[in-house]
Coordinates of C-alpha atoms and ligand atoms in Angstrom, one line a residue:
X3 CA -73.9 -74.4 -41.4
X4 CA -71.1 -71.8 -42.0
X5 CA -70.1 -70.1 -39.0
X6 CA -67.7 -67.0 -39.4
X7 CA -65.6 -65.6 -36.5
X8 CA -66.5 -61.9 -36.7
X9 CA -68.9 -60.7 -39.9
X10 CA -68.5 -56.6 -39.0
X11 CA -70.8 -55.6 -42.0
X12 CA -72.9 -57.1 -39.7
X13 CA -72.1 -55.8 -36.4
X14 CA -72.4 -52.1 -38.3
X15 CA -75.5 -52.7 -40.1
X16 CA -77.8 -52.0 -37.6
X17 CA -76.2 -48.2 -37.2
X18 CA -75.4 -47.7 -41.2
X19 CA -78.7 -45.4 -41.4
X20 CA -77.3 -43.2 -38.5
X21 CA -74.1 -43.3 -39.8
X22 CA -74.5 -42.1 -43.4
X23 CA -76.0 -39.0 -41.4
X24 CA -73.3 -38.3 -39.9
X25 CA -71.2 -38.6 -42.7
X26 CA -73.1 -36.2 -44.6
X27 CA -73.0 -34.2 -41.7
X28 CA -69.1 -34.2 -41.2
X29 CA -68.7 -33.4 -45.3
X30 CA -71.2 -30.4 -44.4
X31 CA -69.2 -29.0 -41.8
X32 CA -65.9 -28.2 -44.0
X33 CA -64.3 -28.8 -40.4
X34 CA -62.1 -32.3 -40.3
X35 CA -59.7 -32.5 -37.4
X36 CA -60.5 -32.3 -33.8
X37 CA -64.0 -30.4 -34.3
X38 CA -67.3 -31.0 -32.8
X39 CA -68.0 -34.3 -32.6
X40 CA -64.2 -35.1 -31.5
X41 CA -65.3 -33.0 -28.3
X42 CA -68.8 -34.4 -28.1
X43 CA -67.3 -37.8 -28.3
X44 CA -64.5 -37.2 -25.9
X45 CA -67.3 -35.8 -23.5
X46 CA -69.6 -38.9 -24.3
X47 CA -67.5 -41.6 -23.7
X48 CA -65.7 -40.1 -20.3
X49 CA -69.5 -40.1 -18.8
X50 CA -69.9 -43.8 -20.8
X51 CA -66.8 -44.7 -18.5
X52 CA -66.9 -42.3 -15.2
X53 CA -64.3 -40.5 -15.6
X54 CA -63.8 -36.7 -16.0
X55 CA -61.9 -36.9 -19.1
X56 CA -61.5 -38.5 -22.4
X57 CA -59.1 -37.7 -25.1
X58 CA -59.9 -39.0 -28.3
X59 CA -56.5 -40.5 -30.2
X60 CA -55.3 -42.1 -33.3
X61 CA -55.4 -46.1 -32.3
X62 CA -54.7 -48.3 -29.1
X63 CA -51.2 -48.4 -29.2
X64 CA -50.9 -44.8 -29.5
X65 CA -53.0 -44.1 -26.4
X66 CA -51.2 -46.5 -24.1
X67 CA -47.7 -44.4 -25.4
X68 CA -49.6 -41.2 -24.9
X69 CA -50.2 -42.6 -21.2
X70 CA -46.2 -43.3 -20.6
X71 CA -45.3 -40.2 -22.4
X72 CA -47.3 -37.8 -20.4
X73 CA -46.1 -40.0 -16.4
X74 CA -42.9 -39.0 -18.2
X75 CA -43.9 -34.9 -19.1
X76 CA -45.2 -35.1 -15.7
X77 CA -42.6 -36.3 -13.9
X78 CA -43.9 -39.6 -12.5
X79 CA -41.8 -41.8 -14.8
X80 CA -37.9 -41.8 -16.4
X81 CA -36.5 -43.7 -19.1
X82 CA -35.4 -46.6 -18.0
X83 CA -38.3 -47.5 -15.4
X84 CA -39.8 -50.5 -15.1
X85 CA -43.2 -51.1 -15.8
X86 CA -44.7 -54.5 -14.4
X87 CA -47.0 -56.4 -17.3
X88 CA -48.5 -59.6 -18.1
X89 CA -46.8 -61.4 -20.0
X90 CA -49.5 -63.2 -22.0
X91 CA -50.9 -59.7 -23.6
X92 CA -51.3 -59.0 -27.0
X93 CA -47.8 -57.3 -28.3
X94 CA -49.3 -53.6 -28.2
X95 CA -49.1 -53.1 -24.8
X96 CA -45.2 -54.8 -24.3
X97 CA -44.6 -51.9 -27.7
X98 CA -46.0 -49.2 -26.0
X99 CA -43.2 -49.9 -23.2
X100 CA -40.2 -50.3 -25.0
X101 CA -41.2 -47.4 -27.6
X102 CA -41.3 -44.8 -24.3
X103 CA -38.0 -46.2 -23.2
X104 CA -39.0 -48.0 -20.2
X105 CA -38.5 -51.3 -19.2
X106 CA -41.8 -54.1 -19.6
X107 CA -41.2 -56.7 -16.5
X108 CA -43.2 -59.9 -17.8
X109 CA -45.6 -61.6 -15.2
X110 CA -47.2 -64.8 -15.4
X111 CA -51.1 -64.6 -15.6
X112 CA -53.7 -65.7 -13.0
X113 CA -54.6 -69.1 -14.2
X114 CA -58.3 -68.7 -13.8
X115 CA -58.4 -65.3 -15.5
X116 CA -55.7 -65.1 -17.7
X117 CA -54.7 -61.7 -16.3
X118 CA -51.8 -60.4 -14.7
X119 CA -51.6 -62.3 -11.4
X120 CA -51.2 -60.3 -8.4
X121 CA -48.8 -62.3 -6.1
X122 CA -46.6 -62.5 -9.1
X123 CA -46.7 -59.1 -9.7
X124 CA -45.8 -59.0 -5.8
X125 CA -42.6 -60.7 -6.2
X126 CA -41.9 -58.7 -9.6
X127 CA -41.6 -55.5 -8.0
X128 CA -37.5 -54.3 -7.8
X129 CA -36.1 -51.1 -7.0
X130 CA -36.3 -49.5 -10.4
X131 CA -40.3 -50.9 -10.7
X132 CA -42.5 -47.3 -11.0
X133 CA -45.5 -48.9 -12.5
X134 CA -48.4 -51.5 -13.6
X135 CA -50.0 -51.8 -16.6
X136 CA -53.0 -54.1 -15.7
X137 CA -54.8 -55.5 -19.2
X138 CA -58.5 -56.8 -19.6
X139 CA -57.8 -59.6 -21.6
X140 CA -59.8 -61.2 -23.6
X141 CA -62.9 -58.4 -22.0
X142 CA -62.4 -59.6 -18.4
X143 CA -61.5 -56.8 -15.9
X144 CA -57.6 -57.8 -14.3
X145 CA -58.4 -57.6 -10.0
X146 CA -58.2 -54.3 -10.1
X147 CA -58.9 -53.8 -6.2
X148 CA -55.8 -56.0 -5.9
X149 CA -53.4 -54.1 -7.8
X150 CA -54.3 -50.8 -6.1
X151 CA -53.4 -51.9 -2.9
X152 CA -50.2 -53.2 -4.9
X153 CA -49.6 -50.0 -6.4
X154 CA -50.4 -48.1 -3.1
X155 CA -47.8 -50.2 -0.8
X156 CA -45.1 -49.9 -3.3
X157 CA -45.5 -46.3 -4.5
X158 CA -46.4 -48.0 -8.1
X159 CA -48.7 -45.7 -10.8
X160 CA -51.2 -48.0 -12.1
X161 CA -52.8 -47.7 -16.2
X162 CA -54.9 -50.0 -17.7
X163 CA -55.1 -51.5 -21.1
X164 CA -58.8 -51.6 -21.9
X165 CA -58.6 -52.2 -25.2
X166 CA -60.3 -55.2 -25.0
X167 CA -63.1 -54.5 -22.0
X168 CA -65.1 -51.4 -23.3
X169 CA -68.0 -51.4 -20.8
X170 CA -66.8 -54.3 -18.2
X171 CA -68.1 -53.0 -15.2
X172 CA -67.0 -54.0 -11.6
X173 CA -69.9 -55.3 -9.3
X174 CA -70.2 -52.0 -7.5
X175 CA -70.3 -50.4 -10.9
X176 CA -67.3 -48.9 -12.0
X177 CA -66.2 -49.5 -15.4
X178 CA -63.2 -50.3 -17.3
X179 CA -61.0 -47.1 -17.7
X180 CA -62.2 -45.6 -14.3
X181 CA -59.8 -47.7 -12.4
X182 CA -56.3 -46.6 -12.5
X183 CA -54.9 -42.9 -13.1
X184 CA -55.4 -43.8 -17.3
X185 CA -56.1 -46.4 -19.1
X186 CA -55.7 -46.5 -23.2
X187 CA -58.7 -47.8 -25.2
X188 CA -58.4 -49.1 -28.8
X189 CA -61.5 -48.8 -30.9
X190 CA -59.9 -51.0 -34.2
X191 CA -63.0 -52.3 -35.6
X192 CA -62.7 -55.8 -34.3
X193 CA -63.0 -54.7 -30.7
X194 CA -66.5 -54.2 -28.5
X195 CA -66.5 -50.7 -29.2
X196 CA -65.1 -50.1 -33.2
X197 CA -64.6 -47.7 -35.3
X198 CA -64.7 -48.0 -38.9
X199 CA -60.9 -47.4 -39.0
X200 CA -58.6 -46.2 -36.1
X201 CA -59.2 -44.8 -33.3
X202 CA -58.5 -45.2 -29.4
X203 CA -58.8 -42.4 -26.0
X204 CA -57.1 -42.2 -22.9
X205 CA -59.3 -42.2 -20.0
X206 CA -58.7 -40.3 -16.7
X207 CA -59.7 -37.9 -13.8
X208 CA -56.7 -36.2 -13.6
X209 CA -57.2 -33.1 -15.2
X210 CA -53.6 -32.7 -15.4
X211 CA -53.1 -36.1 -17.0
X212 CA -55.3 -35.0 -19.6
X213 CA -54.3 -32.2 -20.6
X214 CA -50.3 -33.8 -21.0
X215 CA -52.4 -36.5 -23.4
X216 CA -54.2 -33.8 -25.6
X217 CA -51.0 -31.2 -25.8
X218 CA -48.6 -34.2 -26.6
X219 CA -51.2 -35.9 -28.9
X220 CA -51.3 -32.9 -30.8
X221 CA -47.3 -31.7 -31.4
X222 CA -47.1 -30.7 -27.8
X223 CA -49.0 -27.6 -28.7
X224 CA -52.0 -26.0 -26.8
X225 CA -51.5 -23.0 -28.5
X226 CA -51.2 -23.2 -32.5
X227 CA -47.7 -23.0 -33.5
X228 CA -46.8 -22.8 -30.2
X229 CA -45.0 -26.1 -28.6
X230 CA -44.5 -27.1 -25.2
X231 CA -43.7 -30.6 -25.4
X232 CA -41.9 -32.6 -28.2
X233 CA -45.0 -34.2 -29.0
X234 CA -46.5 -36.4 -31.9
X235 CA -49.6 -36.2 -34.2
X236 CA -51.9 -39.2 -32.8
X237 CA -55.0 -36.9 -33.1
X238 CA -58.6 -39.2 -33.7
X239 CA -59.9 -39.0 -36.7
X240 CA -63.1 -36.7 -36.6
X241 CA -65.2 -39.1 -38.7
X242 CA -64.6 -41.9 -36.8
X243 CA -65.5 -40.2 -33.6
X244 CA -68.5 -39.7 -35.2
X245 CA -69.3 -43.3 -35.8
X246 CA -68.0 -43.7 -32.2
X247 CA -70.9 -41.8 -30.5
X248 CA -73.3 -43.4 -32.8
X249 CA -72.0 -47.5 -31.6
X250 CA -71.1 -46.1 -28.2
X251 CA -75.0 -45.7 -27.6
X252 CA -75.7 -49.6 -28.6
X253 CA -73.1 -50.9 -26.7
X254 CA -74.0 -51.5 -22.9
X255 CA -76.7 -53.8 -25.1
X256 CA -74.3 -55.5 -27.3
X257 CA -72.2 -56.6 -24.6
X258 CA -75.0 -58.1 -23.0
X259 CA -75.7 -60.2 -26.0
X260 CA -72.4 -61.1 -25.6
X261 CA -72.9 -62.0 -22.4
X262 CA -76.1 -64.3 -23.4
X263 CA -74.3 -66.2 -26.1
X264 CA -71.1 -66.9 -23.5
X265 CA -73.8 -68.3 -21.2
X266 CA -75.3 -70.6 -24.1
X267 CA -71.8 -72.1 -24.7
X268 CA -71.1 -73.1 -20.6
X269 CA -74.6 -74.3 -20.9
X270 CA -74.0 -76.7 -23.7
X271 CA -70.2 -77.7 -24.3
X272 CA -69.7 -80.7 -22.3
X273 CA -66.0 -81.8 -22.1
X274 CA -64.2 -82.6 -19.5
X275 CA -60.9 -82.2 -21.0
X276 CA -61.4 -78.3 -22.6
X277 CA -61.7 -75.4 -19.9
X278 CA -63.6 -72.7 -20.4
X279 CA -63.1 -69.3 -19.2
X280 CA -63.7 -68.4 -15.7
X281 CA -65.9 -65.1 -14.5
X282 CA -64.5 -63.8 -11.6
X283 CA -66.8 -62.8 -9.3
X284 CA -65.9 -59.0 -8.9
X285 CA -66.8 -58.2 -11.8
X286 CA -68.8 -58.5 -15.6
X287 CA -66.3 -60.5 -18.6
X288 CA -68.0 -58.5 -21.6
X289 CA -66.4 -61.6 -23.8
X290 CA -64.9 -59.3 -26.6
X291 CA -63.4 -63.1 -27.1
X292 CA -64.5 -66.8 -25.6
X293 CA -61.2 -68.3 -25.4
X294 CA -61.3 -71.8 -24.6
X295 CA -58.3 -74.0 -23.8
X296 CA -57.7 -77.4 -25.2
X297 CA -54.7 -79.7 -25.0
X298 CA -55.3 -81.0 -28.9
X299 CA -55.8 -77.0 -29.7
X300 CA -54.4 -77.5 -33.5
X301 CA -56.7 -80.2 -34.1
X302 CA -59.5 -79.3 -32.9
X303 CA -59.5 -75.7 -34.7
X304 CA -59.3 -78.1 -38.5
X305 CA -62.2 -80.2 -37.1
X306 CA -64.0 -77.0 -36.8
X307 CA -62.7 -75.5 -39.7
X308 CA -64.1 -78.5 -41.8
X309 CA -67.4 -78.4 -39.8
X310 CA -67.3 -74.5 -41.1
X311 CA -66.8 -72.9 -38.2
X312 CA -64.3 -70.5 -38.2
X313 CA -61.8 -69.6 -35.1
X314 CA -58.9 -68.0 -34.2
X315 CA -55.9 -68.3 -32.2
X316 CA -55.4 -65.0 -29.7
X317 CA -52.5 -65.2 -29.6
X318 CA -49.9 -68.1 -31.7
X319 CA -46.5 -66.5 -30.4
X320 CA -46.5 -64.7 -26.8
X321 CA -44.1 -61.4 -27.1
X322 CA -40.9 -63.2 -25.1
X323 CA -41.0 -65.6 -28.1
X324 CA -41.2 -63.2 -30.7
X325 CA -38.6 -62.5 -32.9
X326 CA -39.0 -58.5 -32.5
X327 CA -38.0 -59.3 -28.8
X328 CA -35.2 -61.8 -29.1
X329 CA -33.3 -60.8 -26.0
X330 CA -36.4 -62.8 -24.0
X331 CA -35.9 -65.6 -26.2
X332 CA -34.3 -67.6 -22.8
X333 CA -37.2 -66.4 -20.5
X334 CA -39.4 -69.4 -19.0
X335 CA -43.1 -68.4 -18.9
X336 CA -44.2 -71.8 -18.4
X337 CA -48.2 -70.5 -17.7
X338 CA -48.5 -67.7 -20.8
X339 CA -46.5 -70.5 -23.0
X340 CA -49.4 -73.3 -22.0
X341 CA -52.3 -70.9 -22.8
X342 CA -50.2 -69.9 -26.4
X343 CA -50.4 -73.4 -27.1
X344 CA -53.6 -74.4 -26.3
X345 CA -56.1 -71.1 -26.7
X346 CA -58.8 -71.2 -29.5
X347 CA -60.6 -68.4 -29.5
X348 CA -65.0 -69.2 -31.1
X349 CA -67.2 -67.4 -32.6
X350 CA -69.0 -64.8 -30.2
X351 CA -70.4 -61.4 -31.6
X352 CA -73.7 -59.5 -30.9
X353 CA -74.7 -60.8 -34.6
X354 CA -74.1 -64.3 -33.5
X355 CA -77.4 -66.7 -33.2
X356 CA -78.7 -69.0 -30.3
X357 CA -78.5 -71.4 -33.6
X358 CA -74.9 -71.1 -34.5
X359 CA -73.9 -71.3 -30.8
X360 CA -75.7 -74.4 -30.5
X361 CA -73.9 -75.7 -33.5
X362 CA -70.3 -74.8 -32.9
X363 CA -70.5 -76.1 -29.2
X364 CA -72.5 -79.4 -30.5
X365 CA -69.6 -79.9 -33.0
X366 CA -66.7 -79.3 -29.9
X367 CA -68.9 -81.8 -27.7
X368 CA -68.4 -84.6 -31.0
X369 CA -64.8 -83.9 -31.4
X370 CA -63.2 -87.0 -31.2
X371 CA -59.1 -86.6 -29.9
Ligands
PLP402 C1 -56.1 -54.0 -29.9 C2 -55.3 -53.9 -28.7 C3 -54.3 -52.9 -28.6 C4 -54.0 -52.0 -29.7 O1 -55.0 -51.3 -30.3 P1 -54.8 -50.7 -31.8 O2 -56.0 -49.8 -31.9 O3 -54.8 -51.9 -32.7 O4 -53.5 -50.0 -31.8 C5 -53.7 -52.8 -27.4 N1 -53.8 -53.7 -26.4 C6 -54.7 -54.7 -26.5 C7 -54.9 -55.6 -25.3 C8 -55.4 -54.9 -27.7 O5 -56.3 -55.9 -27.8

């Protein structure tokens, strides 16, 4: 049996009907940038989320800058701040930092969850720390209830990186980009919610926030040829937010596939010596990845790769290794260096079958170290 990580052909199919109406649509309407389904998207996925507004941008990394850039429009944040972070996230969220000249403090991750860990984000605050950027790794919500009480003891603003957790709901409900001031979504097509290209949003209730994200997204201009801020173009593409609106309707159900075929691997891998991830209890993981952890990592991916099953590593290099950042180089991040090492990442998609979960977690349960 061949097993692929992520088939998106597949993951689109079931909306291509809907979606070649709306592209004929959108060529009918002569309008391309920031028309009518930009603002019925926009209005669509702040109800999806619960917030007041959504602001439809160019990609992921562009929202979370949009987020820093308007705390520093605003007033809440200087150059030169320091922004507490995990330090096991993927490198967008560490770039977002350094591009709005502020400072990224690295914090060890919670070693259930993988996310940022909350005492250590405790003993990470200084006096030039202003702010948290929490991050659902991997689709599991960070303790969110945690970190406001963190942020609300020490005068910290708090943002979220949901680019990985569109639609992970806290028990009582709330969801994913409804739990800090703004959080920045990604909708790159690998991700829960995808686009068939780039696109992201910023979520928030703060009408004020909002309206900093749209003016700076947009040259800093409300008014046409008329500029308040120095701002950029990271405007959503009004196609994509098209095909947004159309997958944002399947995906409360596709993340509860997800959520089936997670429960078919606990069911049947059987190891003692791989760990699987943990669901914290205060919330729904909407497994945008299954990341499992094993010592013999390297080996075990080739096993699978010559059983065809096809995984990946998320991520090889954390950012204090990377070459981009070499002034970290020194740092010891024992914790985020184990789960770089050991991390494999299977196959789990809403077009995956009971069959070839059965058979990727039969051939980990044969693996021989
Ligand atoms: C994908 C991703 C981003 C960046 O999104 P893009 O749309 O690729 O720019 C940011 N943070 C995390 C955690 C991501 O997974």
């Amino acid at each position: 049996m061949q097993v692929s990580f992520l088939d998106l052909k597949a993951v689109n199919a079931p909306y291509t009907t809907e979606m070649q109406a709306a592209t004929r649509r959108f060529l009918e309407s002569g309008w391309y940038v920031l028309g009518e389904e930009t603002r019925a998207f926009e209005e669509e996925y702040a109800r999806f989320c619960g917030t007041k507004h959504a602001v439809g941008v160019s990609n992921g990394l562009d929202a979370l800058r949009l987020i820093f850039e308007a705390a520093k429009v605003l007033g809440k944040l200087a150059e030169g701040d320091e922004v507490l972070v995990p330090a096991n996230t993927y490198i967008a969220s560490i770039l977002a930092i350094t591009q709005s000249g502020l400072r990224p403090v690295l914090v060890e991750p919670d070693r259930a969850t993988y996310n940022i860990d909350v005492h250590a984000a405790t003993e990470a605050v200084g006096p030039r720390t202003r702010a948290i950027l929490a991050v659902h790794l991997y689709g599991q919500l960070a303790d969110m209830e945690a970190l406001q009480r963190l942020a609300w003891e020490q005068d910290l603003l708090l943002f979220e990186d949901a680019a990985q957790a569109h639609g992970a709901r806290l028990r009582d409900g709330r969801c994913a980009g409804n739990l800090s001031l703004a959080a920045g979504h990604s909708f790159y097509p690998g991700k829960n919610l995808g686009a068939l290209g780039e696109a992201g949003a910023v979520t928030t209730s703060d009408a004020g926030f909002a309206e900093a994200v749209a003016t700076l997204r947009n040259y800093g201009s409300q008014q046409k040829y008329y500029n308040r801020f120095q701002g950029f173009n990271m405007r959503i593409d009004e196609l994509q937010a098209a095909f947004l609106r159309i997958r944002l309707r399947g995906l409360d159900k596709e993340n509860e596939r997800r959520r089936e075929l997670a429960a078919l691997y606990r069911q049947e891998i059987k190891r003692p010596d791989l760990v699987l991830p943990h669901e914290a209890d205060y919330g729904q993981h909407v497994y945008h990845l299954f990341p499992i952890l094993h010592p013999r990592r390297d080996a075990l991916q080739a096993y699978l790769r010559k059983a065809g099953i096809q995984t990946m590593i998320h991520y090889p290099l954390p950012p204090h290794k990377q070459e981009a950042y070499a002034q970290w180089k020194e740092l010891s991040l024992p914790f985020t260096e184990q789960l770089h090492r050991e991390e494999l990442s299977l196959p789990i998609s809403p077009c995956h079958s009971d069959e070839e979960i059965h058979y990727v977690a039969h051939c980990i349960n044969h693996f021989e170290v």
